[in-house]
Amino acid sequence: MRSDTLKKGLERAPHRSLLKACGVMDEDMDKPFVAVVNSWTDIVPGHIHLRGLADAVKEGIREAGGLPFEFNTIAVCDGLAMGHDGMRYSLPSRDVIANSIEIMVKAHALDGMVLIPACDEIVPGHLMAAGRLDIPAIVVTGGPMLPGEFKGKEVDIIDVFEAVGRVSDGKMGVDDLKELEGCACPGAGTCAGMFSANTLACGVEALGLSLPGCGCAHAVDARKIRIARQSGKEIVSLIRRSITAREIMTYKAFLNWIRVSLAVAGSTNDVLEILAIARETDVEMSIDIFDELSRTTPHICSMRPGGSYTLWDLDRAGGVPAIMKRLEPLLNLDCLTVTGRSVGENIAPAKIANGEVIRPLDNPVHSTGGLAILYGNLAPKGAVVKQTAVVESMLKTRGRARVFDSEEEAFEAITGGKIHRGDVVVIRYEGPKGGPGMREMLGPTSAICGRGLADSVALITDGRFSGGTRGPCIGHIAPEAAEGGPIALVAEGDYISIDIPNRRIELEIERSEFEKRKRNWQPKEKEVRGYLKEYGQGCLSSEYGGSMK
């Protein structure tokens, strides 16, 4: 065991003495030392209950003959960070989380780890550490929040964001908004639709790093406690069998993750996260694989925000095991999982309890998957769109560019009634380097929806989108404006054409004019300090996942 370097031999007497100060007994020295990596905090709804999960994990570890040691990571709530400078810190926090886990595990020679994340960038930070460290690892995601209820209708946080646009357009009163904000988020858990956090939780289970049923088991469900306790037992088994994270996190397993994400029309953030995690795992992965798999993966779950179902509906329909049962002909069934069994063995007993929530492959919501990768003179290195959340009339569109150099400028114009039907809103200098931090644009996209413009206004950006975004919103445009990418050359009033079925996005100007603008372009200087400065100088571009080099 790795921990023997810490606790065995005459020369380790001082180390054993320090361990005994923590309550470790002589008889504990022969047990596996297991990290319990908890991202609990009392300001993030998805994380406020994680102390209880950590206690259950530790109980399972002890029952299986291991010795748990708990430590914490940071956690940013994307919802609370949304719409201001705080969102610049969300994506960069992945690297801080991964680094902190590496430091703690390596410094204390721990034998394995149970990772307990929940929200958007915390889950990938934990998985980046798993891929980097390559020790036995299991992930216990925190679980979804229950949907709220407003005037007899199920609601979630996206309803609140979109309601801001309706109030600004005079379609909703302030009193109703106040009532909605009080009931949309009824308690602990990750926001109730197939937004970024729940897309990731389902993906981690599909990857094989969580126990079956973990991804959709809700935060308030006692089943989540049982899964946590069983995960504590399973990690000791993995340590004793020397099954490490990279034996599970293979290329074929990542393809299973992508297939499941496409089938549920999950968040576009999955592209960034999978690329960054695969890079830490030394798995070759390119942005084009998402489009390739999307063409052959039907969209079978009509989930919020583009559809009507919540994670509560999906869990009752059978959760990730049932989705994978539907997708069985498309999956790599021989991939190893943390149960010690294969994907095929895990899903063999799965039942599909609701064929409307998890539809058959021959009767899908859409014949292709949730994401599309676009190219063209405006995005030579690619751009990402959730195509299944776009109304059919906007799959091919052409409009006049309305250009903004920050999210705030665009949001003010949208809520101020300055954006009109047929416009293409361009938000630039919000990429990984240009932000820095690649903010999500949920405020502007929700305002567009709230004002009833989602069927007539497109939005493109070198930033990214929340998993709660719907409509013709194209993000991750690369190269980004800060690198002199073509999005930096767009002028107010230019025409932009978007053709999602044919995967094209074009700026309609003459080549000579394009070259002239390129020669005259000057980078924008931003005064940035602290970690954002370090991240902006050292991060990769979006087509490589936006993590630190």
Coordinates of C-alpha atoms in Angstrom, one line a residue:
M1 CA 0.0 0.0 0.0
R2 CA 1.2 3.5 -0.7
S3 CA 0.5 4.5 2.8
D4 CA 3.2 2.1 4.0
T5 CA 5.8 4.7 3.1
L6 CA 4.2 6.9 5.8
K7 CA 3.6 4.3 8.5
K8 CA 6.0 1.4 8.2
G9 CA 9.5 0.9 9.5
L10 CA 11.7 2.2 12.3
E11 CA 12.4 5.5 10.7
R12 CA 8.6 6.3 10.5
A13 CA 8.2 6.4 14.3
P14 CA 7.8 10.2 14.1
H15 CA 5.1 9.8 11.5
R16 CA 3.2 7.2 13.5
S17 CA 3.5 9.5 16.5
L18 CA 1.8 12.3 14.5
L19 CA -0.9 10.0 13.3
K20 CA -1.6 8.9 16.9
A21 CA -2.1 12.5 17.7
C22 CA -5.1 12.3 15.3
G23 CA -6.5 9.2 17.1
V24 CA -5.0 6.5 14.9
M25 CA -4.4 3.2 16.8
D26 CA -1.5 0.7 16.4
E27 CA -3.9 -1.8 14.9
D28 CA -4.9 0.9 12.3
M29 CA -1.4 0.9 10.8
D30 CA -2.2 -2.1 8.7
K31 CA -5.4 -0.7 7.2
P32 CA -5.7 1.2 3.9
F33 CA -5.6 4.9 4.4
V34 CA -8.5 6.4 2.4
A35 CA -9.0 10.1 1.5
V36 CA -12.6 11.3 1.8
V37 CA -12.5 14.4 -0.3
N38 CA -15.5 16.5 0.6
S39 CA -16.6 19.8 -1.1
W40 CA -19.1 20.7 1.6
T41 CA -19.8 24.4 2.1
D42 CA -22.9 26.2 3.5
I43 CA -23.2 28.8 0.7
V44 CA -23.8 26.3 -2.2
P45 CA -27.2 24.6 -2.3
G46 CA -25.7 21.6 -4.0
H47 CA -23.2 21.1 -1.2
I48 CA -24.9 22.0 2.0
H49 CA -25.8 18.4 2.8
L50 CA -22.4 16.8 1.9
R51 CA -21.3 16.4 5.5
G52 CA -23.9 13.7 5.9
L53 CA -22.7 11.9 2.8
A54 CA -19.1 12.1 4.0
D55 CA -20.1 10.5 7.3
A56 CA -21.8 7.7 5.5
V57 CA -18.8 7.2 3.3
K58 CA -16.5 7.0 6.3
E59 CA -18.8 4.5 8.0
G60 CA -18.6 2.3 4.9
I61 CA -14.8 2.6 4.8
R62 CA -14.5 1.5 8.5
E63 CA -16.9 -1.4 8.0
A64 CA -14.7 -2.7 5.1
G65 CA -11.5 -2.4 7.1
G66 CA -10.1 0.9 5.9
L67 CA -9.3 4.1 7.8
P68 CA -10.8 7.3 6.4
F69 CA -9.2 10.8 6.5
E70 CA -11.5 13.6 5.4
F71 CA -10.4 16.9 3.9
N72 CA -12.2 19.7 2.0
T73 CA -12.0 21.4 -1.3
I74 CA -13.4 24.8 -2.4
A75 CA -16.7 25.0 -4.2
V76 CA -18.1 27.9 -6.4
C77 CA -21.9 28.1 -7.0
D78 CA -22.3 29.1 -10.6
G79 CA -25.8 30.4 -9.9
L80 CA -24.6 32.8 -7.2
A81 CA -21.5 33.8 -9.3
M82 CA -23.7 34.4 -12.4
G83 CA -23.8 37.8 -14.0
H84 CA -20.9 39.5 -12.3
D85 CA -17.1 39.2 -11.9
G86 CA -17.5 36.2 -9.7
M87 CA -18.3 34.0 -12.7
R88 CA -14.8 34.5 -13.9
Y89 CA -13.6 32.3 -11.1
S90 CA -15.8 29.3 -11.8
L91 CA -14.0 27.5 -14.6
P92 CA -10.5 28.3 -13.2
S93 CA -11.5 26.8 -9.9
R94 CA -11.3 23.3 -11.5
D95 CA -7.5 23.5 -11.5
V96 CA -7.3 24.8 -7.9
I97 CA -9.5 21.9 -6.8
A98 CA -7.5 19.3 -8.7
N99 CA -4.2 20.8 -7.4
S100 CA -5.4 20.8 -3.8
I101 CA -6.5 17.1 -4.0
E102 CA -3.2 16.2 -5.6
I103 CA -1.3 18.0 -2.8
M104 CA -3.2 16.4 0.0
V105 CA -3.2 12.8 -1.4
K106 CA 0.5 12.9 -2.4
A107 CA 1.7 14.7 0.7
H108 CA 0.1 12.1 3.0
A109 CA 0.6 9.0 0.8
L110 CA -3.1 8.0 0.8
D111 CA -4.1 4.7 -0.8
G112 CA -7.3 5.7 -2.5
M113 CA -10.0 8.3 -2.4
V114 CA -13.8 8.8 -2.3
L115 CA -14.6 12.1 -4.0
I116 CA -17.8 13.9 -2.9
P117 CA -18.5 16.8 -5.3
A118 CA -21.8 18.1 -6.6
C119 CA -21.9 21.3 -8.7
D120 CA -20.7 22.5 -12.1
E121 CA -16.9 22.9 -11.9
I122 CA -16.3 21.0 -8.6
V123 CA -17.2 17.6 -10.2
P124 CA -14.7 18.0 -13.1
G125 CA -12.0 19.3 -10.6
H126 CA -12.4 16.1 -8.7
L127 CA -12.2 14.0 -11.8
M128 CA -9.2 15.8 -13.1
A129 CA -7.5 14.8 -9.8
A130 CA -8.6 11.2 -10.2
G131 CA -7.2 11.0 -13.7
R132 CA -3.9 12.8 -12.7
L133 CA -3.3 10.7 -9.6
D134 CA -4.3 7.3 -10.9
I135 CA -5.1 5.7 -7.6
P136 CA -8.3 3.8 -6.7
A137 CA -11.1 6.3 -6.7
I138 CA -14.9 6.5 -6.5
V139 CA -17.1 9.5 -7.0
V140 CA -20.3 10.1 -4.9
T141 CA -22.1 13.1 -6.5
G142 CA -24.3 15.1 -4.2
G143 CA -27.6 14.5 -6.0
P144 CA -30.3 16.7 -7.6
M145 CA -32.6 19.2 -5.9
L146 CA -36.3 18.5 -6.0
P147 CA -38.2 20.8 -8.3
G148 CA -40.2 23.7 -6.8
E149 CA -43.9 24.5 -7.4
F150 CA -45.3 27.9 -8.6
K151 CA -48.9 28.3 -9.4
G152 CA -49.4 24.6 -9.8
K153 CA -46.4 24.2 -12.1
E154 CA -43.0 22.6 -11.4
V155 CA -40.2 25.2 -11.6
D156 CA -36.5 25.5 -11.0
I157 CA -33.8 28.2 -10.9
I158 CA -34.0 28.7 -14.7
D159 CA -37.6 29.9 -14.4
V160 CA -36.3 32.6 -12.0
F161 CA -33.6 33.7 -14.4
E162 CA -36.0 33.9 -17.3
A163 CA -38.6 35.6 -15.2
V164 CA -36.2 38.6 -14.9
G165 CA -36.6 39.1 -18.7
R166 CA -40.4 38.8 -18.4
V167 CA -40.5 41.4 -15.7
S168 CA -38.3 43.8 -17.7
D169 CA -40.6 43.3 -20.7
G170 CA -43.7 43.9 -18.6
K171 CA -45.0 40.3 -18.9
M172 CA -44.7 39.5 -15.2
G173 CA -45.2 41.5 -12.0
V174 CA -42.6 42.1 -9.3
D175 CA -44.8 40.4 -6.7
D176 CA -45.0 37.2 -8.8
L177 CA -41.2 37.2 -9.2
K178 CA -40.8 37.5 -5.5
E179 CA -43.1 34.5 -5.0
L180 CA -41.3 32.5 -7.6
E181 CA -37.8 33.2 -6.2
G182 CA -39.1 31.9 -2.8
C183 CA -40.3 28.5 -4.1
A184 CA -38.1 27.6 -7.1
C185 CA -35.3 26.1 -5.1
P186 CA -36.9 24.1 -2.2
G187 CA -33.7 22.7 -0.6
A188 CA -30.4 20.9 -0.9
G189 CA -29.2 19.6 -4.2
T190 CA -28.1 20.5 -7.7
C191 CA -30.6 22.5 -9.7
A192 CA -33.4 20.2 -10.8
G193 CA -33.1 20.1 -14.6
M194 CA -30.4 18.5 -16.9
F195 CA -28.2 21.5 -16.3
S196 CA -24.4 21.3 -16.0
A197 CA -24.1 19.6 -12.6
N198 CA -26.7 16.9 -13.3
T199 CA -25.3 16.3 -16.8
L200 CA -21.9 15.7 -15.1
A201 CA -23.4 13.4 -12.4
C202 CA -25.0 11.3 -15.0
G203 CA -21.8 11.3 -17.0
V204 CA -19.6 10.2 -14.1
E205 CA -21.9 7.2 -13.6
A206 CA -21.8 6.4 -17.3
L207 CA -18.0 6.7 -17.2
G208 CA -18.0 4.0 -14.5
L209 CA -16.6 6.0 -11.5
S210 CA -19.9 6.1 -9.5
L211 CA -22.0 3.3 -8.3
P212 CA -25.2 2.5 -10.4
G213 CA -28.0 4.9 -9.5
C214 CA -25.8 7.5 -8.0
G215 CA -26.2 10.2 -10.7
C216 CA -30.0 10.6 -10.3
A217 CA -30.4 9.7 -6.6
H218 CA -31.7 13.0 -5.1
A219 CA -30.0 14.9 -2.3
V220 CA -32.9 14.4 0.0
D221 CA -33.3 10.7 -0.8
A222 CA -32.1 8.2 1.8
R223 CA -30.9 6.1 -1.1
K224 CA -28.1 8.6 -1.6
I225 CA -26.9 7.9 1.9
R226 CA -26.9 4.2 1.2
I227 CA -25.0 4.7 -2.0
A228 CA -22.4 6.8 -0.1
R229 CA -22.0 4.1 2.5
Q230 CA -21.6 1.4 -0.1
S231 CA -19.1 3.6 -2.0
G232 CA -17.0 3.6 1.2
K233 CA -17.0 -0.2 1.2
E234 CA -16.2 -0.4 -2.5
I235 CA -13.2 1.9 -2.3
V236 CA -11.5 -0.5 0.1
S237 CA -12.2 -3.4 -2.3
L238 CA -10.7 -1.4 -5.2
I239 CA -7.6 -0.6 -3.1
R240 CA -7.1 -4.3 -2.2
R241 CA -7.6 -5.3 -5.8
S242 CA -5.3 -2.5 -7.1
I243 CA -7.9 -1.2 -9.5
T244 CA -6.9 2.4 -10.2
A245 CA -8.8 5.3 -11.8
R246 CA -7.2 5.1 -15.2
E247 CA -8.2 1.4 -15.6
I248 CA -11.8 2.8 -15.5
M249 CA -11.3 6.1 -17.2
T250 CA -10.4 4.7 -20.6
Y251 CA -11.1 6.2 -24.1
K252 CA -14.0 3.7 -24.6
A253 CA -15.5 4.7 -21.2
F254 CA -15.3 8.4 -22.2
L255 CA -17.3 7.5 -25.3
N256 CA -20.0 6.0 -23.1
W257 CA -20.1 9.2 -21.1
I258 CA -20.5 11.3 -24.3
R259 CA -23.2 9.0 -25.6
V260 CA -25.3 9.4 -22.4
S261 CA -24.8 13.2 -22.4
L262 CA -26.0 13.4 -26.0
A263 CA -28.9 11.2 -25.3
V264 CA -30.2 13.5 -22.6
A265 CA -29.2 16.7 -24.4
G266 CA -26.9 17.6 -21.6
S267 CA -25.0 20.8 -21.0
T268 CA -22.6 22.2 -23.6
N269 CA -20.1 22.5 -20.6
D270 CA -19.6 18.7 -21.0
V271 CA -17.3 19.5 -24.0
L272 CA -15.0 21.6 -21.8
E273 CA -15.1 19.2 -18.9
I274 CA -14.5 16.0 -20.8
L275 CA -11.6 17.5 -22.8
A276 CA -9.9 18.7 -19.6
I277 CA -10.5 15.5 -17.7
A278 CA -9.3 13.3 -20.6
R279 CA -6.2 15.4 -20.8
E280 CA -5.3 14.8 -17.2
T281 CA -5.9 11.1 -17.8
D282 CA -3.6 11.0 -20.9
V283 CA -6.6 10.0 -23.1
E284 CA -6.5 11.5 -26.6
M285 CA -9.8 13.4 -27.1
S286 CA -10.8 16.0 -29.6
I287 CA -13.8 18.3 -29.9
D288 CA -14.9 16.6 -33.1
I289 CA -15.7 13.3 -31.3
F290 CA -18.8 15.1 -29.8
D291 CA -20.2 15.9 -33.3
E292 CA -19.3 12.4 -34.7
L293 CA -21.1 10.6 -31.8
S294 CA -24.0 13.1 -31.9
R295 CA -24.8 12.1 -35.5
T296 CA -25.4 8.5 -34.4
T297 CA -26.8 9.0 -30.9
P298 CA -30.6 9.7 -30.7
H299 CA -31.9 12.2 -28.2
I300 CA -34.2 10.1 -26.0
C301 CA -34.8 12.1 -22.9
S302 CA -36.7 15.4 -23.2
M303 CA -35.1 17.1 -20.1
R304 CA -35.3 20.7 -18.8
P305 CA -34.3 23.3 -20.0
G306 CA -35.1 22.3 -23.6
G307 CA -37.7 19.7 -22.7
S308 CA -40.3 19.2 -20.0
Y309 CA -38.8 16.6 -17.5
T310 CA -36.8 17.1 -14.4
L311 CA -34.2 14.8 -12.7
W312 CA -37.0 13.7 -10.4
D313 CA -38.9 12.3 -13.4
L314 CA -35.7 10.7 -14.8
D315 CA -34.9 9.1 -11.5
R316 CA -38.3 7.5 -11.2
A317 CA -38.0 6.3 -14.8
G318 CA -34.9 4.3 -13.9
G319 CA -32.1 6.9 -14.0
V320 CA -28.7 6.4 -15.7
P321 CA -28.9 2.5 -15.7
A322 CA -32.1 2.7 -17.6
I323 CA -30.7 5.2 -20.1
M324 CA -27.7 3.0 -20.7
K325 CA -30.0 0.0 -21.1
R326 CA -31.8 1.9 -23.9
L327 CA -28.4 2.8 -25.5
E328 CA -27.0 -0.7 -25.0
P329 CA -26.4 -1.3 -28.8
L330 CA -24.3 1.9 -28.9
L331 CA -22.2 1.5 -25.8
N332 CA -18.9 -0.2 -24.9
L333 CA -20.3 -2.8 -22.6
D334 CA -16.9 -4.3 -21.6
C335 CA -15.6 -1.2 -19.8
L336 CA -14.6 -1.8 -16.2
T337 CA -16.5 0.2 -13.4
V338 CA -16.0 0.8 -9.7
T339 CA -18.2 -2.1 -8.9
G340 CA -15.5 -4.4 -10.2
R341 CA -17.9 -5.4 -12.9
S342 CA -18.4 -4.3 -16.5
V343 CA -20.9 -1.8 -17.8
G344 CA -22.8 -4.6 -19.4
E345 CA -23.0 -6.5 -16.1
N346 CA -24.1 -3.4 -14.2
I347 CA -27.0 -2.5 -16.5
A348 CA -28.2 -6.1 -17.1
P349 CA -30.9 -5.8 -14.4
A350 CA -31.9 -2.2 -15.2
K351 CA -35.6 -1.5 -15.8
I352 CA -37.2 1.3 -17.8
A353 CA -40.2 2.4 -15.7
N354 CA -41.4 5.2 -18.0
G355 CA -41.1 5.0 -21.8
E356 CA -42.1 8.6 -22.3
V357 CA -39.3 9.9 -20.1
I358 CA -36.7 7.5 -21.5
R359 CA -37.9 6.9 -25.1
P360 CA -37.0 3.9 -27.3
L361 CA -34.2 4.4 -29.9
D362 CA -36.7 4.0 -32.7
N363 CA -39.0 6.7 -31.3
P364 CA -36.6 9.4 -30.0
V365 CA -37.2 13.1 -29.2
H366 CA -34.7 13.9 -32.0
S367 CA -32.9 11.5 -34.3
T368 CA -29.5 13.0 -33.3
G369 CA -27.9 13.9 -30.1
G370 CA -28.0 17.1 -28.1
L371 CA -24.7 18.8 -29.3
A372 CA -23.3 20.0 -32.6
I373 CA -19.9 21.4 -33.4
L374 CA -19.9 24.2 -35.9
Y375 CA -17.1 25.5 -38.1
G376 CA -16.7 28.4 -40.5
N377 CA -14.8 31.6 -41.0
L378 CA -16.2 32.9 -37.7
A379 CA -15.1 29.7 -35.8
P380 CA -12.1 28.1 -37.6
K381 CA -11.4 25.9 -34.5
G382 CA -14.9 25.2 -33.7
A383 CA -18.0 26.3 -31.7
V384 CA -20.6 24.4 -29.6
V385 CA -24.4 24.6 -29.7
K386 CA -27.1 22.5 -27.9
Q387 CA -29.0 21.9 -31.1
T388 CA -31.9 20.1 -29.5
A389 CA -32.8 23.2 -27.5
V390 CA -33.2 25.3 -30.7
V391 CA -36.6 25.7 -32.3
E392 CA -36.7 24.3 -35.8
S393 CA -37.1 27.7 -37.5
M394 CA -33.8 28.9 -36.0
L395 CA -31.7 25.9 -37.0
K396 CA -30.8 27.9 -40.1
T397 CA -30.8 31.7 -39.7
R398 CA -29.2 34.9 -40.8
G399 CA -29.1 38.1 -38.9
R400 CA -27.5 41.5 -38.2
A401 CA -24.7 41.5 -35.7
R402 CA -25.2 43.4 -32.5
V403 CA -21.7 43.5 -31.0
F404 CA -20.7 43.8 -27.3
D405 CA -17.3 43.5 -25.7
S406 CA -18.7 42.2 -22.4
E407 CA -21.6 40.3 -20.9
E408 CA -22.8 43.3 -18.9
E409 CA -23.2 45.5 -22.0
A410 CA -25.2 42.8 -23.8
F411 CA -27.5 42.2 -20.8
E412 CA -28.2 45.9 -20.5
A413 CA -29.1 46.1 -24.2
I414 CA -31.4 43.0 -24.0
T415 CA -33.3 44.1 -20.9
G416 CA -33.4 47.6 -22.2
G417 CA -35.3 46.6 -25.3
K418 CA -32.5 47.4 -27.7
I419 CA -32.4 43.9 -29.2
H420 CA -34.9 43.0 -31.9
R421 CA -36.2 40.1 -33.8
G422 CA -33.6 38.9 -36.4
D423 CA -30.6 40.2 -34.5
V424 CA -27.5 38.1 -33.7
V425 CA -26.1 39.1 -30.4
V426 CA -22.3 38.8 -30.3
I427 CA -20.5 38.8 -26.9
R428 CA -16.8 38.6 -27.1
Y429 CA -13.6 39.0 -25.0
E430 CA -15.2 36.5 -22.6
G431 CA -13.1 33.4 -23.5
P432 CA -10.7 31.6 -21.2
K433 CA -7.9 34.1 -21.8
G434 CA -10.0 37.2 -22.6
G435 CA -12.3 37.0 -19.6
P436 CA -10.2 35.8 -18.1
G437 CA -12.3 32.8 -16.9
M438 CA -14.8 32.1 -19.7
R439 CA -18.0 33.2 -18.0
E440 CA -21.4 31.6 -18.5
M441 CA -23.9 33.8 -20.3
L442 CA -27.1 32.6 -18.5
G443 CA -28.2 36.2 -17.8
P444 CA -28.3 37.3 -21.4
T445 CA -29.7 34.1 -22.7
S446 CA -32.4 34.0 -20.1
A447 CA -33.3 37.6 -20.8
I448 CA -33.7 36.8 -24.5
C449 CA -36.0 33.9 -23.6
G450 CA -37.9 36.0 -21.0
R451 CA -38.6 38.7 -23.6
G452 CA -40.0 36.1 -26.0
L453 CA -37.1 36.3 -28.5
A454 CA -35.7 32.8 -28.3
D455 CA -37.4 31.9 -31.7
S456 CA -35.9 34.9 -33.5
V457 CA -32.6 36.1 -31.8
A458 CA -29.4 34.1 -31.9
L459 CA -26.5 34.7 -29.5
I460 CA -22.8 33.8 -30.2
T461 CA -19.9 34.1 -27.8
D462 CA -16.3 33.0 -27.1
G463 CA -17.6 32.5 -23.6
R464 CA -19.8 29.6 -22.5
F465 CA -23.3 28.8 -21.4
S466 CA -25.0 27.4 -18.4
G467 CA -26.6 24.0 -18.7
G468 CA -29.8 25.9 -18.2
T469 CA -29.5 27.8 -21.5
R470 CA -32.0 27.2 -24.3
G471 CA -32.3 28.7 -27.7
P472 CA -29.9 29.3 -30.6
C473 CA -26.9 30.1 -28.4
I474 CA -23.5 29.2 -29.8
G475 CA -20.5 29.3 -27.5
H476 CA -16.9 28.3 -27.2
I477 CA -16.1 30.1 -30.4
A478 CA -12.4 29.5 -31.1
P479 CA -10.0 31.2 -31.6
E480 CA -11.4 33.6 -29.0
A481 CA -11.3 37.4 -29.4
A482 CA -8.4 37.9 -27.1
E483 CA -6.3 35.7 -29.4
G484 CA -7.3 37.8 -32.4
G485 CA -9.9 35.2 -33.5
P486 CA -12.4 36.2 -36.2
I487 CA -15.1 37.0 -33.6
A488 CA -12.9 40.0 -32.7
L489 CA -13.3 41.3 -36.2
V490 CA -17.1 41.4 -36.3
A491 CA -18.5 44.9 -36.7
E492 CA -22.0 46.2 -35.7
G493 CA -24.4 45.6 -38.6
D494 CA -22.4 42.8 -40.3
Y495 CA -24.5 39.8 -41.3
I496 CA -23.9 36.4 -39.8
S497 CA -25.3 33.2 -41.1
I498 CA -25.9 30.1 -39.0
D499 CA -26.6 26.6 -40.4
I500 CA -26.7 24.1 -37.6
P501 CA -27.7 21.0 -39.7
N502 CA -24.7 21.6 -41.9
R503 CA -22.5 22.7 -39.0
R504 CA -21.6 26.1 -40.4
I505 CA -21.2 29.6 -38.9
E506 CA -20.1 32.4 -41.2
L507 CA -19.3 36.1 -41.1
E508 CA -20.6 37.5 -44.4
I509 CA -17.9 40.0 -45.4
E510 CA -15.5 40.1 -48.3
R511 CA -12.1 38.4 -47.8
S512 CA -10.3 41.7 -48.4
E513 CA -12.3 43.4 -45.7
F514 CA -11.6 40.5 -43.4
E515 CA -7.9 40.8 -43.9
K516 CA -8.0 44.6 -43.5
R517 CA -9.7 44.3 -40.1
K518 CA -7.3 41.6 -39.1
R519 CA -4.3 43.9 -39.8
N520 CA -5.8 46.7 -37.9
W521 CA -6.9 44.6 -34.9
Q522 CA -5.3 45.5 -31.5
P523 CA -5.6 43.3 -28.4
K524 CA -7.7 44.7 -25.5
E525 CA -5.8 45.3 -22.3
K526 CA -7.5 44.3 -19.1
E527 CA -6.1 45.0 -15.6
V528 CA -6.2 41.6 -13.9
R529 CA -4.6 40.6 -10.7
G530 CA -4.2 37.5 -8.5
Y531 CA -5.3 34.0 -9.7
L532 CA -7.2 35.3 -12.7
K533 CA -4.0 36.8 -14.1
E534 CA -2.2 33.5 -13.6
Y535 CA -5.1 31.6 -15.2
G536 CA -5.4 33.9 -18.1
Q537 CA -1.7 33.7 -18.9
G538 CA -1.5 29.9 -18.5
C539 CA -4.8 28.4 -19.7
L540 CA -5.5 26.4 -22.8
S541 CA -8.1 27.6 -25.3
S542 CA -11.6 26.2 -25.3
E543 CA -11.1 23.6 -28.0
Y544 CA -8.6 21.9 -25.5
G545 CA -10.9 22.3 -22.5
G546 CA -9.8 25.6 -21.0
S547 CA -7.7 24.1 -18.2
M548 CA -4.2 25.2 -17.2
K549 CA -1.3 24.0 -19.4

